[in-house]
mmCIF file of C-alpha atoms in Angstrom:
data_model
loop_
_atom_site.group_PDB
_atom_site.id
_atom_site.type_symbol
_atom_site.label_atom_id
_atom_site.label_comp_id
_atom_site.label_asym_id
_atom_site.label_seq_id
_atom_site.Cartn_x
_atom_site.Cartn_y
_atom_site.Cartn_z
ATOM 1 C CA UNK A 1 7.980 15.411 14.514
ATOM 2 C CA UNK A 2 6.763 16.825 11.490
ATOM 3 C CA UNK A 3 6.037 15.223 8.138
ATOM 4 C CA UNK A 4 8.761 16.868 6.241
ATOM 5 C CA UNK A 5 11.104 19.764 7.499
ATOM 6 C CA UNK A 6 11.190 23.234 6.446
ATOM 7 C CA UNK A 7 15.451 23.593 6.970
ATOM 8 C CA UNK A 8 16.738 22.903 3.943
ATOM 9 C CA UNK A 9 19.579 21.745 4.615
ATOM 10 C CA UNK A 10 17.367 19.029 7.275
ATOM 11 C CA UNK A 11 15.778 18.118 4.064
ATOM 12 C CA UNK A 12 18.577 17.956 1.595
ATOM 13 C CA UNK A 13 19.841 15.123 4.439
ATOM 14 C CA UNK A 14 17.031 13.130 4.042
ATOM 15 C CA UNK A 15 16.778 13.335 0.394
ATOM 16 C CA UNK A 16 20.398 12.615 0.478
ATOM 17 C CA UNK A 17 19.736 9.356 2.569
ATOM 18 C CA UNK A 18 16.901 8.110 0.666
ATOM 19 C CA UNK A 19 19.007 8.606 -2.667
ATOM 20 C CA UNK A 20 21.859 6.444 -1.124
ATOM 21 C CA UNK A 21 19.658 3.543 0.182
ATOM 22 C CA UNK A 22 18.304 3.669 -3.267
ATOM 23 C CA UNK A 23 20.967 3.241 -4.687
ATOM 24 C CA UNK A 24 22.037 -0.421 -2.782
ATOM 25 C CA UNK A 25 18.029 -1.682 -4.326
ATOM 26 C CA UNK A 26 18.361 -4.563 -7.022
ATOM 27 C CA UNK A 27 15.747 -6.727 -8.097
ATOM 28 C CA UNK A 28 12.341 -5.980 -8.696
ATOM 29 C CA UNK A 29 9.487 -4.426 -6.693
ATOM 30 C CA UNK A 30 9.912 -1.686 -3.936
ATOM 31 C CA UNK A 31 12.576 -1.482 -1.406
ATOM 32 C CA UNK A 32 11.587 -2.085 2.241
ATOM 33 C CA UNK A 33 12.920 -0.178 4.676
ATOM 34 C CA UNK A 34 12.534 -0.539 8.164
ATOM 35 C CA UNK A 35 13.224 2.045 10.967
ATOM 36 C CA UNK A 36 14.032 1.286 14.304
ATOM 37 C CA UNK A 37 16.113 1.929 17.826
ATOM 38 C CA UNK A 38 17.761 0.423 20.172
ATOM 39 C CA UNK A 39 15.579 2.823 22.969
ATOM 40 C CA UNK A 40 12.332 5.241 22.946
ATOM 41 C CA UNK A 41 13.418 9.079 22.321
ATOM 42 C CA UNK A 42 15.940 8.258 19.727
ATOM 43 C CA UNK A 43 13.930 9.667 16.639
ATOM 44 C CA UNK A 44 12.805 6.603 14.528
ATOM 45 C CA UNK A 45 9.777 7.901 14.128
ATOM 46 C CA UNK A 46 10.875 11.335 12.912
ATOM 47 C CA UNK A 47 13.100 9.897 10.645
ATOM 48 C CA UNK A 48 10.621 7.401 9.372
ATOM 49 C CA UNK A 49 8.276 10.549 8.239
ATOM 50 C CA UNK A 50 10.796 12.821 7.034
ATOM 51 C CA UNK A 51 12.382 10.241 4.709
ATOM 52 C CA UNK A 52 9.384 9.163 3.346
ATOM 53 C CA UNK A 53 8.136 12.698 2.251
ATOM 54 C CA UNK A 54 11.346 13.286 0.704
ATOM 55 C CA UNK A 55 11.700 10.365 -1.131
ATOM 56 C CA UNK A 56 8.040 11.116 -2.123
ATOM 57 C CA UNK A 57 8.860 15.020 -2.977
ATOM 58 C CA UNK A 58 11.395 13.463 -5.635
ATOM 59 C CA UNK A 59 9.101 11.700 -7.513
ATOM 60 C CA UNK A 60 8.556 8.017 -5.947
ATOM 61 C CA UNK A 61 5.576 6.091 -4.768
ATOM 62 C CA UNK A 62 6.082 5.774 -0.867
ATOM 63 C CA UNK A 63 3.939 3.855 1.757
ATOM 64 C CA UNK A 64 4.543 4.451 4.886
ATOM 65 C CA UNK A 65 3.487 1.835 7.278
ATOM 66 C CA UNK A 66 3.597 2.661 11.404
ATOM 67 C CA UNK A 67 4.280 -0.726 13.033
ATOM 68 C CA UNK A 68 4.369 0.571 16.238
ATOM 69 C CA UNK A 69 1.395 -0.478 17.758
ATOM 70 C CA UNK A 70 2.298 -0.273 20.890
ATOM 71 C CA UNK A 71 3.106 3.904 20.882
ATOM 72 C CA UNK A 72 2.021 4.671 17.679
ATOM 73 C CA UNK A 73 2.776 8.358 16.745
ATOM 74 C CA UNK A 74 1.734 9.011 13.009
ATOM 75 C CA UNK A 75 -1.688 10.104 13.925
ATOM 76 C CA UNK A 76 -0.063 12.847 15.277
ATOM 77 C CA UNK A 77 2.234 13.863 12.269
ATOM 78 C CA UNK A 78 0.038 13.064 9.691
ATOM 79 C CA UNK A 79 -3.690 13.712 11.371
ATOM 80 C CA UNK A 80 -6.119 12.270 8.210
ATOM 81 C CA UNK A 81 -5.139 9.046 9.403
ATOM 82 C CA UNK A 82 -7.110 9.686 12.879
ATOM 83 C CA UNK A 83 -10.466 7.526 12.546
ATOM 84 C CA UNK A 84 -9.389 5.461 9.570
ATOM 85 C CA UNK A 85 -8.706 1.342 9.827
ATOM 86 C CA UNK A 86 -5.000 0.700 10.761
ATOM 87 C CA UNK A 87 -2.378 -2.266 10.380
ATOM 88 C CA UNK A 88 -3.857 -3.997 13.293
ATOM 89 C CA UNK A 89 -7.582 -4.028 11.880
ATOM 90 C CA UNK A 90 -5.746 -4.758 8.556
ATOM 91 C CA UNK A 91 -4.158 -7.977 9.505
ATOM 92 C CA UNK A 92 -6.565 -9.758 11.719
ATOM 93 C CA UNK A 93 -8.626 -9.478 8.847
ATOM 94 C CA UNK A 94 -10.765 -6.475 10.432
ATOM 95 C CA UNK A 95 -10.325 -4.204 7.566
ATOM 96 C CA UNK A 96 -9.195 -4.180 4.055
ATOM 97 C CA UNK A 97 -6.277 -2.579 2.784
ATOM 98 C CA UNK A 98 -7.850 -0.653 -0.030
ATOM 99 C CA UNK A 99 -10.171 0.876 3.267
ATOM 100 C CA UNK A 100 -6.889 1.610 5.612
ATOM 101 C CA UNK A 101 -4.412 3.509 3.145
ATOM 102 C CA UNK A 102 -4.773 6.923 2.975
ATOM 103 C CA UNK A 103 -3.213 9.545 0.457
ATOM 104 C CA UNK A 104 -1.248 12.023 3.411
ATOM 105 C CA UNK A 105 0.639 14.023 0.231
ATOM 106 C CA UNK A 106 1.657 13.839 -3.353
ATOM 107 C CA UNK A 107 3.128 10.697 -4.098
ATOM 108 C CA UNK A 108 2.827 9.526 -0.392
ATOM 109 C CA UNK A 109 0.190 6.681 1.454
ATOM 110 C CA UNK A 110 0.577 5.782 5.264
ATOM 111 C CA UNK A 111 -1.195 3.425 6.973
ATOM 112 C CA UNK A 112 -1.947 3.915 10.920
ATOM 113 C CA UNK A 113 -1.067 1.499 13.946
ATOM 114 C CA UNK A 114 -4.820 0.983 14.383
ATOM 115 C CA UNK A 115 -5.962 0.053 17.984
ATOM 116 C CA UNK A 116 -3.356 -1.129 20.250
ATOM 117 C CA UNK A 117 -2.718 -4.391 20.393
ATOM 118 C CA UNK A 118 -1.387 -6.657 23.477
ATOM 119 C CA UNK A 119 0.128 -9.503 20.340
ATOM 120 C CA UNK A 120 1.574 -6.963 18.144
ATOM 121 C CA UNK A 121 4.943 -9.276 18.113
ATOM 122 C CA UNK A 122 2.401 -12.346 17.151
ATOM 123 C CA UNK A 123 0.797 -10.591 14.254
ATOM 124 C CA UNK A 124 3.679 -8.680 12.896
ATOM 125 C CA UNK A 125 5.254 -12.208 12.240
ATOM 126 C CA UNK A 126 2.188 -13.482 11.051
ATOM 127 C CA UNK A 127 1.602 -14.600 7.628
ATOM 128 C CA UNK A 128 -0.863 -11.942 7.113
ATOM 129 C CA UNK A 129 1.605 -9.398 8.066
ATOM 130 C CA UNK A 130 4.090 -10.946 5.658
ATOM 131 C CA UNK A 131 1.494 -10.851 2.644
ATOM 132 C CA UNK A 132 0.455 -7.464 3.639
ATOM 133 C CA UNK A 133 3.972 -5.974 3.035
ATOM 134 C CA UNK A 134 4.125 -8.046 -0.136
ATOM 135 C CA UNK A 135 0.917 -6.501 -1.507
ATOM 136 C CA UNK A 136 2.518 -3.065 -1.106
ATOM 137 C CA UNK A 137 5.462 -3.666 -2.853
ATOM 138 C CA UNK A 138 3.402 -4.151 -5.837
ATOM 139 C CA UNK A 139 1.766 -0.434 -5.704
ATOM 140 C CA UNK A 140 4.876 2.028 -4.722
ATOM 141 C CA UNK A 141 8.669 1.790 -5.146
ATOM 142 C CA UNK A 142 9.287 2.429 -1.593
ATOM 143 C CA UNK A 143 7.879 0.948 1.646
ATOM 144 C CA UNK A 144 9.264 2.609 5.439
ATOM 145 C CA UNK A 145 8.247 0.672 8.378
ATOM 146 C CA UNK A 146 8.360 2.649 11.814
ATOM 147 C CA UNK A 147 9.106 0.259 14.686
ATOM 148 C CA UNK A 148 9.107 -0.315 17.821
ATOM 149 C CA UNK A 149 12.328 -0.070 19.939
ATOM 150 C CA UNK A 150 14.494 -3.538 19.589
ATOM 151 C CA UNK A 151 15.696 -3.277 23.274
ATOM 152 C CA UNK A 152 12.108 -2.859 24.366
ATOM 153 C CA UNK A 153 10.243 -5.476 22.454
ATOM 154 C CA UNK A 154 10.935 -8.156 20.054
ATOM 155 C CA UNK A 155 8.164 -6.586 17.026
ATOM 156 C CA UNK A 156 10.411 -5.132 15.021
ATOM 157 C CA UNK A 157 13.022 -8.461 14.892
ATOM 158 C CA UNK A 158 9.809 -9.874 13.772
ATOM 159 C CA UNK A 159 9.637 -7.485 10.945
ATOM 160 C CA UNK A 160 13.820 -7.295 10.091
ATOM 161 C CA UNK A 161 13.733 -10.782 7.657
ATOM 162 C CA UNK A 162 11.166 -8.386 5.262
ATOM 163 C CA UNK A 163 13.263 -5.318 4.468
ATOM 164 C CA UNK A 164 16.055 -4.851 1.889
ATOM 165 C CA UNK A 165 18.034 -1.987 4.627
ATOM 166 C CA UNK A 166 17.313 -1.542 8.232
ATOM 167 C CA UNK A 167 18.151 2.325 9.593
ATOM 168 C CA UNK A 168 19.420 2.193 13.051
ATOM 169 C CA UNK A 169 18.782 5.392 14.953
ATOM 170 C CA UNK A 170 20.554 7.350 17.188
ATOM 171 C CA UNK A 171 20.250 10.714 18.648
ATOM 172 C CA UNK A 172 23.263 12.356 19.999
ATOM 173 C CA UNK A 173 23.807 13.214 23.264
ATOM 174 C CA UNK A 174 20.790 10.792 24.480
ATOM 175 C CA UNK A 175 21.488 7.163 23.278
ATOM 176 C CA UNK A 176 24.202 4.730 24.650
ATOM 177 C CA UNK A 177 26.605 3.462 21.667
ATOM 178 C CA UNK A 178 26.709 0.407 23.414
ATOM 179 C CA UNK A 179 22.612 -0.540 23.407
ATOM 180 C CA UNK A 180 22.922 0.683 19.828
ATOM 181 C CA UNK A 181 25.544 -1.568 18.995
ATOM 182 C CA UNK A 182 23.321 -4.571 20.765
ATOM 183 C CA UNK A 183 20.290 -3.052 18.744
ATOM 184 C CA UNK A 184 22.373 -3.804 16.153
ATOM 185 C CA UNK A 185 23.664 -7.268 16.375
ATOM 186 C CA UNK A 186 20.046 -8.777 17.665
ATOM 187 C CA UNK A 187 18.430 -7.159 13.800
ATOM 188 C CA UNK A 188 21.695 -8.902 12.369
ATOM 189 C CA UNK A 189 21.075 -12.595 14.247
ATOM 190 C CA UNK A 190 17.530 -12.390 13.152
ATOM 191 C CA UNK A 191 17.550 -11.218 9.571
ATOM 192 C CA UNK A 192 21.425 -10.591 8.325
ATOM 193 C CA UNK A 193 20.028 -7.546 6.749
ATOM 194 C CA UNK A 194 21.735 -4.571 5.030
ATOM 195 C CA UNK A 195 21.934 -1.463 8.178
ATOM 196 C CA UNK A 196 22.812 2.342 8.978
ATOM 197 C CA UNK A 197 22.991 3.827 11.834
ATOM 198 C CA UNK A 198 21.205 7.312 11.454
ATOM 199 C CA UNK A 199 22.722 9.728 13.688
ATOM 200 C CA UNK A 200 19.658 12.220 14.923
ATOM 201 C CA UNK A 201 20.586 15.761 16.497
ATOM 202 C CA UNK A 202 23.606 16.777 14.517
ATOM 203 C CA UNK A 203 24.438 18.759 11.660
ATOM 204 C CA UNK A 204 26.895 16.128 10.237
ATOM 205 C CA UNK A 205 25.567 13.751 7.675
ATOM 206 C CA UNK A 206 27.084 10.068 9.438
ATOM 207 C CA UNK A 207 27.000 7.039 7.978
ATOM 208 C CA UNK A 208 4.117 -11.076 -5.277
ATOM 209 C CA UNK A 209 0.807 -12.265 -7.018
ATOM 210 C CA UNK A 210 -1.962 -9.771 -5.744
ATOM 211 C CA UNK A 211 -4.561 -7.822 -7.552
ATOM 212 C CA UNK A 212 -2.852 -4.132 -7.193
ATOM 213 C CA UNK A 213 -5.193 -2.470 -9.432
ATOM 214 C CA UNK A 214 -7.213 0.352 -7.626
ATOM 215 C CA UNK A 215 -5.183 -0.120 -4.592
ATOM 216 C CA UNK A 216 -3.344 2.847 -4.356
ATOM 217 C CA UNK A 217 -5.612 5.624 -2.424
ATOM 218 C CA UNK A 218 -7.527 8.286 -4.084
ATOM 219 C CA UNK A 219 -7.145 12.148 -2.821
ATOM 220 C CA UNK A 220 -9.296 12.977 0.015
#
């Protein structure tokens, strides 16, 4: 994984996929995306970073927000988040916010897993969770969610009624079409939700009321 990749033509995709989500948003405040899987090892996380630092290279406000607290990985891509509050200390109430996002480039935020919790399901559909993603929409114009698995766990169903588009990833060669199609239809049953499916390995591009002010973080 790496937080945005030096092919060109790897990052002309993902600039390419951020422009065509974009293009679906209507209404006000940011769009929400959420990134998922039907399995582990499909690339959800990868995708999750290198889409947000290239929606962030052209120009938007992006938060990027790792929901996985089960296997959380962007401590490793982005390593200034190591030793900072994370979503879990943020929504029992731990932590604030304001103390938890951290500037990882121009134009980009991410907020860490924190510890790992044994509820994550329970307080990703908690109400805190809920006004948590509603109090970023009101700093940035985009907010990526990395999740956890659907086949594995039910966290990120508990997350799929908050997001405008849900990408479904898949890497070639690895997943099963038919768990993916499952992933699928259990994001659809919970939220009806806009998807993709992102195909990951191949060269072939496949088809609020809160005080914001001072939120967004300051360089490090």
């Amino acid at each position: 994984i790496s937080p945005h990749s030096a092919d060109p033509q790897v990052a002309d995709a993902f600039a390419a996929l951020g422009a065509r989500m974009l293009l679906d948003r209507s209404g006000d405040g940011a769009h929400v995306v959420m990134v998922s899987s039907a399995r582990s090892g499909e690339g959800k996380s990868s995708v999750s970073a290198n889409l947000a630092a290239a929606l962030a290279a052209s120009g938007r406000r992006v938060v990027l927000v790792d929901a996985d607290m089960r296997r959380p990985t962007m401590g490793d891509v982005f390593p200034a988040l190591n030793g900072r509050p994370g979503l879990s200390q943020v929504v029992t109430g731990v932590a604030q916010v304001e103390q938890a996002l951290t500037l990882v480039a121009a134009n980009l935020a991410a907020l860490g897993s924190g510890p790992r919790q044994g509820n994550a399901s329970t307080l990703l559909a908690s109400v805190s969770f809920r006004s948590l993603v509603d109090r970023l929409t009101g700093i940035c114009e985009v907010v990526i969610i990395d999740t956890p698995p659907v086949l594995a766990v039910t966290d990120a169903l508990a997350i799929a009624s908050l997001a405008d588009h849900v990408l479904v990833c898949a890497r070639v060669d690895v997943s099963n079409s038919g768990e993916v199609a499952v992933a699928s239809e259990r994001i659809r049953e919970a939220a009806g939700v806009s998807q993709s499916v992102v195909l990951v390995g191949t060269d072939r591009p496949v088809g609020n009321g809160y005080d914001t002010e001072g939120l967004w973080p300051a360089e490090q």
